[in-house]
XYZ file of C-alpha atoms in Angstrom:
525
model
C -39.502 42.091 38.060
C -36.842 40.683 40.052
C -33.919 38.703 38.479
C -34.504 35.729 41.119
C -38.146 35.471 40.467
C -37.871 32.825 38.050
C -35.913 30.080 39.425
C -37.122 27.618 36.844
C -35.756 29.543 34.022
C -32.352 29.972 35.631
C -32.078 26.165 36.577
C -33.002 25.337 33.019
C -30.675 27.741 31.554
C -27.707 26.257 33.852
C -28.656 22.686 32.848
C -28.574 23.667 29.177
C -24.920 25.110 29.615
C -23.971 22.188 31.727
C -24.997 19.957 29.002
C -23.447 21.964 26.236
C -19.962 21.881 28.166
C -20.248 18.000 28.626
C -21.022 17.961 24.681
C -18.139 20.084 23.896
C -15.689 17.944 26.144
C -16.874 14.736 24.629
C -16.248 16.537 21.148
C -12.727 17.238 22.188
C -12.010 13.577 23.067
C -12.705 12.833 19.459
C -9.990 14.918 17.966
C -6.849 12.961 17.459
C -4.131 14.241 19.731
C -1.425 13.463 17.314
C -3.265 15.640 14.760
C -3.153 18.615 16.957
C 0.336 18.141 17.905
C 1.380 18.087 14.216
C -0.422 20.843 13.157
C 0.718 23.092 16.111
C 4.441 22.228 15.297
C 3.841 22.777 11.690
C 2.517 26.181 12.367
C 5.237 27.107 14.878
C 7.967 25.933 12.621
C 9.337 27.700 9.548
C 9.237 24.750 7.234
C 5.801 24.875 6.220
C 5.389 28.325 5.896
C 8.826 28.824 3.986
C 7.723 26.082 1.402
C 4.266 27.793 0.881
C 6.001 31.143 0.284
C 8.448 29.887 -1.810
C 5.907 27.833 -3.900
C 3.695 31.031 -4.214
C 6.629 33.262 -5.253
C 7.636 30.742 -7.908
C 4.329 30.386 -9.215
C 3.996 34.297 -9.371
C 7.475 34.243 -11.112
C 6.320 31.598 -13.730
C 3.010 33.218 -14.331
C 4.576 36.891 -14.975
C 7.434 35.336 -16.981
C 5.141 33.430 -19.282
C 2.974 36.303 -19.931
C 6.016 38.825 -20.754
C 8.008 36.304 -22.780
C 5.169 35.085 -24.916
C 4.449 37.733 -27.568
C 1.455 36.281 -29.369
C -0.269 35.291 -25.707
C -3.362 37.122 -26.843
C -3.699 35.091 -30.110
C -3.040 31.563 -29.059
C -5.605 29.147 -27.690
C -3.401 26.884 -25.680
C -1.663 29.299 -23.399
C -3.868 28.669 -20.420
C -3.248 24.559 -20.736
C 0.568 25.232 -21.021
C 0.774 27.513 -18.192
C -1.640 25.299 -15.975
C 0.488 22.146 -16.584
C 3.472 24.088 -15.846
C 2.122 25.238 -12.422
C 0.749 21.772 -12.023
C 4.186 20.173 -12.205
C 5.683 22.480 -9.680
C 2.863 21.937 -7.229
C 2.805 18.131 -7.788
C 6.734 18.079 -7.706
C 7.148 20.129 -4.404
C 4.267 18.279 -2.590
C 5.101 14.738 -3.581
C 8.738 15.192 -2.527
C 8.709 17.696 0.417
C 5.486 16.747 2.350
C 6.171 13.008 2.563
C 9.861 13.468 3.480
C 8.922 15.975 6.186
C 6.404 13.585 7.664
C 8.910 10.588 7.202
C 11.979 12.234 8.862
C 9.888 13.449 11.756
C 8.282 9.847 12.428
C 11.878 8.305 12.199
C 13.220 10.816 14.699
C 10.476 10.354 17.046
C 11.177 6.443 16.782
C 14.879 6.875 17.419
C 16.005 5.380 20.948
C 17.991 8.589 21.360
C 14.678 10.607 21.570
C 12.569 9.196 24.096
C 9.637 11.007 22.730
C 6.190 10.139 21.347
C 6.380 6.545 20.447
C 8.162 5.180 23.680
C 6.064 7.004 26.511
C 2.575 7.695 25.177
C -0.617 5.819 25.993
C -1.948 6.509 22.632
C -2.815 3.566 20.349
C -0.677 2.887 17.463
C -3.677 3.167 15.163
C -4.265 6.706 16.498
C -0.577 7.687 16.113
C -0.390 6.538 12.329
C -3.604 8.222 11.483
C -2.444 11.275 13.076
C 0.442 11.463 11.273
C -1.225 10.779 7.939
C -4.368 13.097 8.455
C -1.754 16.097 9.668
C 0.566 15.537 6.424
C -2.780 15.685 4.292
C -4.144 18.743 5.909
C -0.695 20.447 5.260
C -1.130 19.260 1.422
C -4.784 20.436 1.276
C -3.588 23.873 2.689
C -0.600 24.295 -0.090
C -3.240 23.099 -2.736
C -5.743 25.800 -1.595
C -3.128 28.501 -1.353
C -1.806 27.728 -4.987
C -5.288 27.325 -6.698
C -5.927 31.041 -7.199
C -3.101 31.060 -9.523
C -3.945 28.082 -11.358
C -7.375 29.029 -11.670
C -6.365 32.222 -13.488
C -5.067 30.068 -16.320
C -8.634 29.783 -17.456
C -8.896 33.259 -18.302
C -5.815 32.706 -20.896
C -7.976 29.986 -22.763
C -7.248 26.351 -23.798
C -8.480 24.863 -20.525
C -11.901 24.526 -18.808
C -12.579 24.460 -14.985
C -13.772 20.597 -14.809
C -10.741 19.258 -16.212
C -8.571 21.596 -14.059
C -10.354 20.381 -10.932
C -10.089 16.841 -12.001
C -6.321 17.146 -12.630
C -5.874 18.686 -9.152
C -8.048 16.014 -7.495
C -5.782 13.229 -8.919
C -2.570 14.976 -7.875
C -3.775 15.556 -4.125
C -5.043 11.983 -4.297
C -1.609 10.595 -5.235
C 0.095 12.767 -2.663
C -1.931 11.338 -0.055
C -0.937 7.869 -1.196
C 2.817 9.102 -1.335
C 2.236 10.274 2.276
C 1.167 6.685 3.470
C 4.033 5.223 1.784
C 6.683 7.160 3.409
C 4.982 6.567 6.801
C 5.343 2.920 6.155
C 8.827 3.162 5.104
C 9.469 5.365 8.358
C 7.981 2.534 10.338
C 9.935 -0.075 9.268
C 12.266 -1.267 11.896
C 15.757 -1.229 10.396
C 19.185 0.429 10.675
C 19.832 3.732 9.490
C 21.765 2.557 6.285
C 19.008 0.292 5.625
C 16.481 3.163 6.002
C 18.768 5.158 3.786
C 18.458 2.492 1.010
C 14.686 2.317 1.493
C 14.233 6.263 1.282
C 16.445 6.264 -2.016
C 13.970 3.337 -3.577
C 10.982 5.437 -2.474
C 12.410 8.392 -4.059
C 12.625 6.386 -7.192
C 8.931 5.248 -6.736
C 7.983 8.793 -6.375
C 9.734 9.891 -9.548
C 8.044 7.177 -11.496
C 4.567 8.196 -10.088
C 5.175 12.083 -10.774
C 6.156 11.295 -14.322
C 3.107 8.943 -14.922
C 0.819 11.416 -13.327
C 2.037 14.368 -15.367
C 1.821 12.301 -18.564
C -2.028 11.273 -17.537
C -2.678 14.784 -16.575
C -1.568 16.179 -19.752
C -3.558 13.570 -21.807
C -6.557 14.157 -19.533
C -6.263 17.867 -20.034
C -5.915 18.141 -23.905
C -8.503 15.440 -24.325
C -11.255 17.330 -22.528
C -12.070 15.166 -19.986
C -14.420 17.883 -18.284
C -16.849 17.276 -21.023
C -17.431 13.633 -20.164
C -18.253 14.084 -16.517
C -21.914 13.288 -17.010
C -21.105 9.857 -18.652
C -20.331 6.586 -17.160
C -17.048 6.444 -19.311
C -15.498 8.849 -17.053
C -16.809 7.841 -13.722
C -16.203 4.219 -14.012
C -12.666 4.276 -14.411
C -12.317 7.047 -12.067
C -14.140 5.196 -9.098
C -12.335 2.145 -9.838
C -9.144 3.907 -9.562
C -10.147 5.698 -6.663
C -11.302 2.627 -4.869
C -7.974 0.958 -5.638
C -6.007 3.686 -4.398
C -7.827 3.762 -1.244
C -7.263 0.136 -0.813
C -3.576 0.539 -1.439
C -3.553 3.537 1.294
C -5.574 1.407 3.621
C -2.986 -1.442 3.189
C 0.109 0.824 3.865
C -2.054 2.184 7.075
C -2.460 -1.148 8.537
C 0.963 -2.282 7.820
C 2.428 0.822 9.564
C 0.142 0.204 12.417
C 1.235 -3.522 12.839
C 4.975 -2.243 12.380
C 4.979 0.132 15.639
C 2.545 -1.948 17.564
C 4.051 -4.136 20.446
C 5.336 -7.592 19.514
C 3.232 -9.289 22.092
C 0.027 -7.971 20.051
C -2.070 -9.705 17.690
C -0.372 -7.460 14.865
C -1.539 -9.828 11.819
C -5.292 -9.907 12.649
C -6.157 -6.156 11.248
C -3.769 -6.502 8.311
C -4.971 -10.110 7.154
C -8.629 -8.788 7.657
C -8.093 -5.659 5.653
C -6.191 -7.642 2.868
C -8.945 -10.166 2.523
C -11.590 -7.583 2.092
C -9.366 -5.654 -0.203
C -8.890 -8.734 -2.286
C -12.485 -9.268 -2.794
C -13.191 -5.603 -3.788
C -10.271 -5.240 -5.803
C -10.969 -8.615 -7.573
C -14.472 -7.455 -8.213
C -13.356 -4.118 -9.417
C -10.935 -5.741 -11.864
C -13.686 -8.445 -13.292
C -15.792 -5.273 -14.038
C -12.806 -3.887 -15.880
C -12.205 -6.892 -17.828
C -15.845 -7.125 -19.026
C -15.590 -3.553 -20.035
C -12.377 -4.099 -21.897
C -10.403 -1.673 -19.797
C -6.800 -2.049 -19.627
C -3.925 -0.315 -17.344
C -3.552 2.071 -20.207
C -7.025 3.400 -19.369
C -5.954 5.082 -16.200
C -2.136 5.699 -17.253
C -2.143 6.531 -20.926
C 1.575 7.776 -20.535
C 2.631 4.650 -18.687
C 6.162 4.195 -18.935
C 5.747 0.132 -19.002
C 6.404 -1.574 -22.386
C 3.064 -3.632 -22.439
C -0.478 -2.838 -21.411
C -1.888 -5.931 -19.601
C -5.730 -6.083 -19.221
C -7.211 -5.794 -16.057
C -7.579 -9.461 -14.589
C -3.942 -10.258 -15.786
C -2.624 -7.048 -13.820
C -4.779 -7.956 -10.670
C -3.538 -11.413 -10.794
C 0.176 -10.601 -11.014
C 0.166 -8.047 -8.531
C -1.833 -10.141 -6.131
C 0.661 -13.030 -6.231
C 3.442 -10.911 -5.866
C 2.008 -9.423 -2.678
C 0.887 -13.060 -1.507
C 4.400 -14.108 -2.177
C 5.692 -11.591 0.136
C 3.129 -12.633 2.611
C 4.662 -16.060 2.570
C 7.997 -14.792 3.541
C 6.809 -12.725 6.297
C 4.610 -15.518 7.567
C 7.570 -17.684 7.749
C 9.368 -15.162 9.883
C 6.606 -14.984 12.668
C 6.714 -16.020 16.062
C 5.963 -19.641 16.837
C 4.662 -19.239 20.323
C 1.728 -16.999 20.895
C 1.724 -14.803 23.937
C -1.278 -14.080 26.269
C -2.251 -11.145 24.619
C -3.042 -13.233 21.632
C -4.742 -16.041 23.203
C -6.872 -14.172 24.920
C -8.516 -12.930 21.682
C -8.822 -16.548 20.180
C -12.458 -17.811 20.153
C -13.483 -20.459 22.365
C -15.970 -22.140 19.995
C -14.221 -24.761 17.722
C -15.721 -23.644 14.471
C -14.930 -19.937 15.059
C -11.538 -20.786 16.332
C -11.039 -22.653 13.027
C -12.117 -19.753 10.926
C -10.057 -17.337 12.711
C -6.796 -19.255 12.664
C -5.463 -17.862 9.387
C -6.164 -14.442 10.433
C -4.126 -14.531 13.858
C -0.487 -13.679 14.295
C 1.724 -16.771 13.978
C 4.029 -18.554 11.596
C 1.659 -21.405 10.517
C -1.399 -19.107 10.564
C 0.359 -16.796 8.001
C 1.316 -19.657 5.800
C -2.190 -20.958 5.624
C -3.767 -17.490 5.061
C -1.259 -16.908 2.080
C -1.753 -20.469 0.663
C -5.514 -20.098 0.797
C -5.330 -16.644 -0.925
C -3.025 -17.922 -3.616
C -5.302 -20.725 -4.197
C -8.253 -18.651 -4.543
C -6.560 -15.999 -6.807
C -5.499 -18.932 -9.217
C -9.148 -19.981 -9.205
C -10.505 -16.548 -10.068
C -7.851 -16.484 -12.827
C -9.367 -19.655 -14.452
C -12.922 -17.998 -14.687
C -14.457 -16.699 -17.909
C -14.509 -13.032 -17.150
C -14.018 -11.700 -20.632
C -16.159 -10.101 -22.890
C -19.072 -12.118 -23.246
C -17.802 -14.688 -20.927
C -14.980 -15.672 -23.126
C -11.161 -15.312 -22.162
C -9.302 -13.389 -24.586
C -5.876 -13.001 -23.000
C -5.183 -15.198 -20.109
C -4.704 -18.783 -21.189
C -4.404 -21.807 -19.615
C -0.540 -21.605 -20.198
C -0.426 -18.120 -18.456
C -2.088 -19.521 -15.314
C 0.327 -22.407 -15.468
C 3.205 -19.866 -15.302
C 1.524 -17.905 -12.304
C 0.979 -21.353 -10.787
C 4.588 -22.523 -11.100
C 5.880 -19.162 -9.656
C 3.729 -19.545 -6.560
C 4.792 -23.176 -6.160
C 8.294 -22.356 -6.463
C 7.869 -19.585 -3.714
C 6.311 -21.823 -1.552
C 8.945 -24.319 -2.096
C 11.742 -22.099 -1.028
C 9.876 -20.731 1.994
C 9.017 -24.080 3.317
C 12.637 -25.380 2.549
C 13.885 -22.447 4.491
C 11.757 -22.929 7.288
C 12.804 -26.540 7.620
C 16.593 -25.505 7.578
C 16.204 -22.810 9.945
C 14.447 -25.097 12.321
C 16.827 -28.072 11.823
C 20.173 -26.807 11.137
C 20.405 -23.268 12.014
C 17.963 -23.040 15.187
C 20.940 -22.148 17.611
C 22.252 -18.982 15.229
C 19.350 -17.841 13.111
C 16.394 -16.312 14.918
C 12.822 -17.131 13.602
C 12.562 -13.411 12.561
C 15.288 -14.019 10.087
C 13.593 -17.019 8.198
C 13.056 -14.675 5.344
C 16.751 -14.105 4.962
C 17.270 -17.882 4.653
C 14.644 -18.041 2.026
C 16.046 -15.325 0.052
C 19.694 -16.855 0.345
C 18.180 -20.391 -1.051
C 16.300 -18.434 -3.890
C 19.622 -16.904 -5.005
C 21.483 -20.074 -4.915
C 18.564 -21.860 -6.610
C 18.409 -19.160 -9.628
C 22.294 -18.555 -9.741
C 23.970 -22.060 -9.330
C 22.342 -23.992 -12.319
C 22.743 -20.625 -14.614
C 26.428 -20.631 -13.797
C 26.758 -24.261 -14.509
C 25.109 -24.202 -17.694
C 27.276 -21.262 -19.073
C 30.568 -22.641 -17.689
C 30.267 -26.458 -18.472
C 27.691 -26.899 -21.309
C 28.518 -26.711 -24.603
C 26.222 -24.691 -26.854
C 24.706 -23.058 -23.705
C 22.542 -20.761 -25.562
C 20.473 -23.168 -27.206
C 16.915 -23.188 -25.978
C 16.873 -26.989 -25.691
C 18.892 -26.394 -22.195
C 16.321 -24.243 -20.736
C 15.655 -27.085 -18.325
C 18.462 -25.742 -16.541
C 16.464 -22.966 -15.263
C 14.105 -25.449 -13.165
C 14.298 -24.003 -9.502
C 14.145 -20.334 -11.066
C 10.575 -18.882 -10.515
C 11.550 -15.735 -12.685
C 12.356 -17.904 -15.805
C 9.128 -19.670 -16.193
C 7.683 -19.181 -19.551
C 4.383 -20.570 -21.315
C 6.282 -22.958 -23.621
C 7.108 -26.597 -23.855
C 8.877 -26.751 -20.624
C 6.194 -25.382 -18.514
C 5.157 -28.847 -17.448
C 8.486 -29.622 -16.107
C 8.484 -26.500 -14.112
C 5.019 -27.096 -12.705
C 5.805 -30.848 -11.976
C 9.134 -29.996 -10.321
C 7.836 -26.982 -8.228
C 4.690 -29.048 -7.071
C 6.921 -32.015 -6.204
C 9.522 -30.100 -4.110
C 6.676 -27.904 -2.499
C 4.803 -30.954 -1.367
C 8.140 -32.519 -0.029
C 9.228 -29.506 1.950
C 5.630 -29.202 3.154
C 5.705 -32.736 4.465
C 8.842 -32.278 6.254
C 7.273 -29.301 8.109
C 3.998 -31.190 8.778
C 4.728 -32.054 12.412
C 5.584 -28.599 13.175
C 2.365 -27.265 11.442
C 0.270 -29.761 13.389
C 1.936 -28.620 16.697
C 1.139 -24.993 15.782
C -2.555 -25.905 15.115
C -2.902 -27.868 18.443
C -1.223 -24.847 20.216
C -3.988 -22.489 19.003
C -6.146 -22.625 22.056
C -7.623 -19.863 24.059
C -6.190 -18.752 27.243
C -7.728 -20.803 30.264
C -7.806 -17.692 32.234
C -11.302 -15.586 31.985
C -11.410 -13.334 29.369
C -10.512 -9.680 30.096
C -10.967 -6.596 27.652
C -7.851 -5.714 26.190
C -7.392 -2.292 24.754
C -4.818 -1.415 21.902
C -3.031 0.847 23.968
C 0.738 0.577 24.134
């Protein structure tokens, strides 16, 4: 039969090939170009390969030395566990230090004005850039973990360790390295000078060292407690899934903050951040309420925690949330007061939708309102009976009063700084530096009364003189002076808010959609 005698078959084959080529091209578009770029440069460079070979050589040296220098290695039943923890410390220490540093240094160099590279000329969205950087670093970490796992699995043959516990410890280590990578990306995106970036880098190294210490202590406790035997029970999966969910929320928060930092100033940068934080607030609060009803504490997840106390879940959530929202007040007061066309194009035209969207959009008044609403909701949740059997065991009304006084003090300082900057320093201090004014006022409010007390008051150490600490949010205690702190902070915050009332009303009235026809706006740069 002739090859051209079946034109229908040839047409069908060509159609299938053409359709397959289109599918392949569409799949190529799904790949993040930043991931491809980073992986290509990592393969062509010498840093990753040198790090991998060095780590493998050190692990081989450790295993060989351990076997040769331990005379009773054949009779001991803890050799495998001890060797595994040594290899785990090497792997975690190198990955949590070098991989985030490698990623952060590359990102800082690409953001430098002297290097007109990726972030200045690309049309790739900020979200794709941050996702590509993080995914590429996570892939390199996974490569290193995969290369080192054969040496670590061999410790199973030396007894004293089981495979499920080993894999759980490795999974925990990998998860924490990914969080460290995202934290480093966030620090690298902060628009600061080189000296300030150096200070932030040192602070991050301190945090990573604490995380490394806590992880090693927790891994040791999990390994020698036989965590692998409890994989079939909820006593393991409950805390594990809860910890994983909170870790993902922290990673997501750092991701969206990084995207906001490298996005154009004219974009609606606060919308994705505040939307994510609201969802994370709901989910983390639900998880911590479940912890509270199950009598879990922070010690459940970090038995080797260096902190001298182990608060219950809801108290830990309250303090962490209020701390983040206090920073949110400082950031909100430093946001712009005039919305650009890129933001007004996204404002809903319906009045009820516009009111609901107002706290989530970029803008100083928007951010202040969102932070206040979230603080009020957090304090309301704190007063709910969520303990065992519906009872409250640890968080009392006095503790809630302490948290409320702290929030009122921060609000008072922020609103006072906003008024001072607008009325007295408008020509010398820009809007973006309002947080600096607030911190200076906070320093004066904390240090000046204390200096006067110890300089001019006799018997200054007498507890009856603690009213000199009025205005200091860090000296609020659940004692007899709490009512004075709450009253003073509430009056101060109310007066400062009233003074800024006309400004806030103008911001609300200016929150109107652009009268021009709505156009579809991408998030390109």
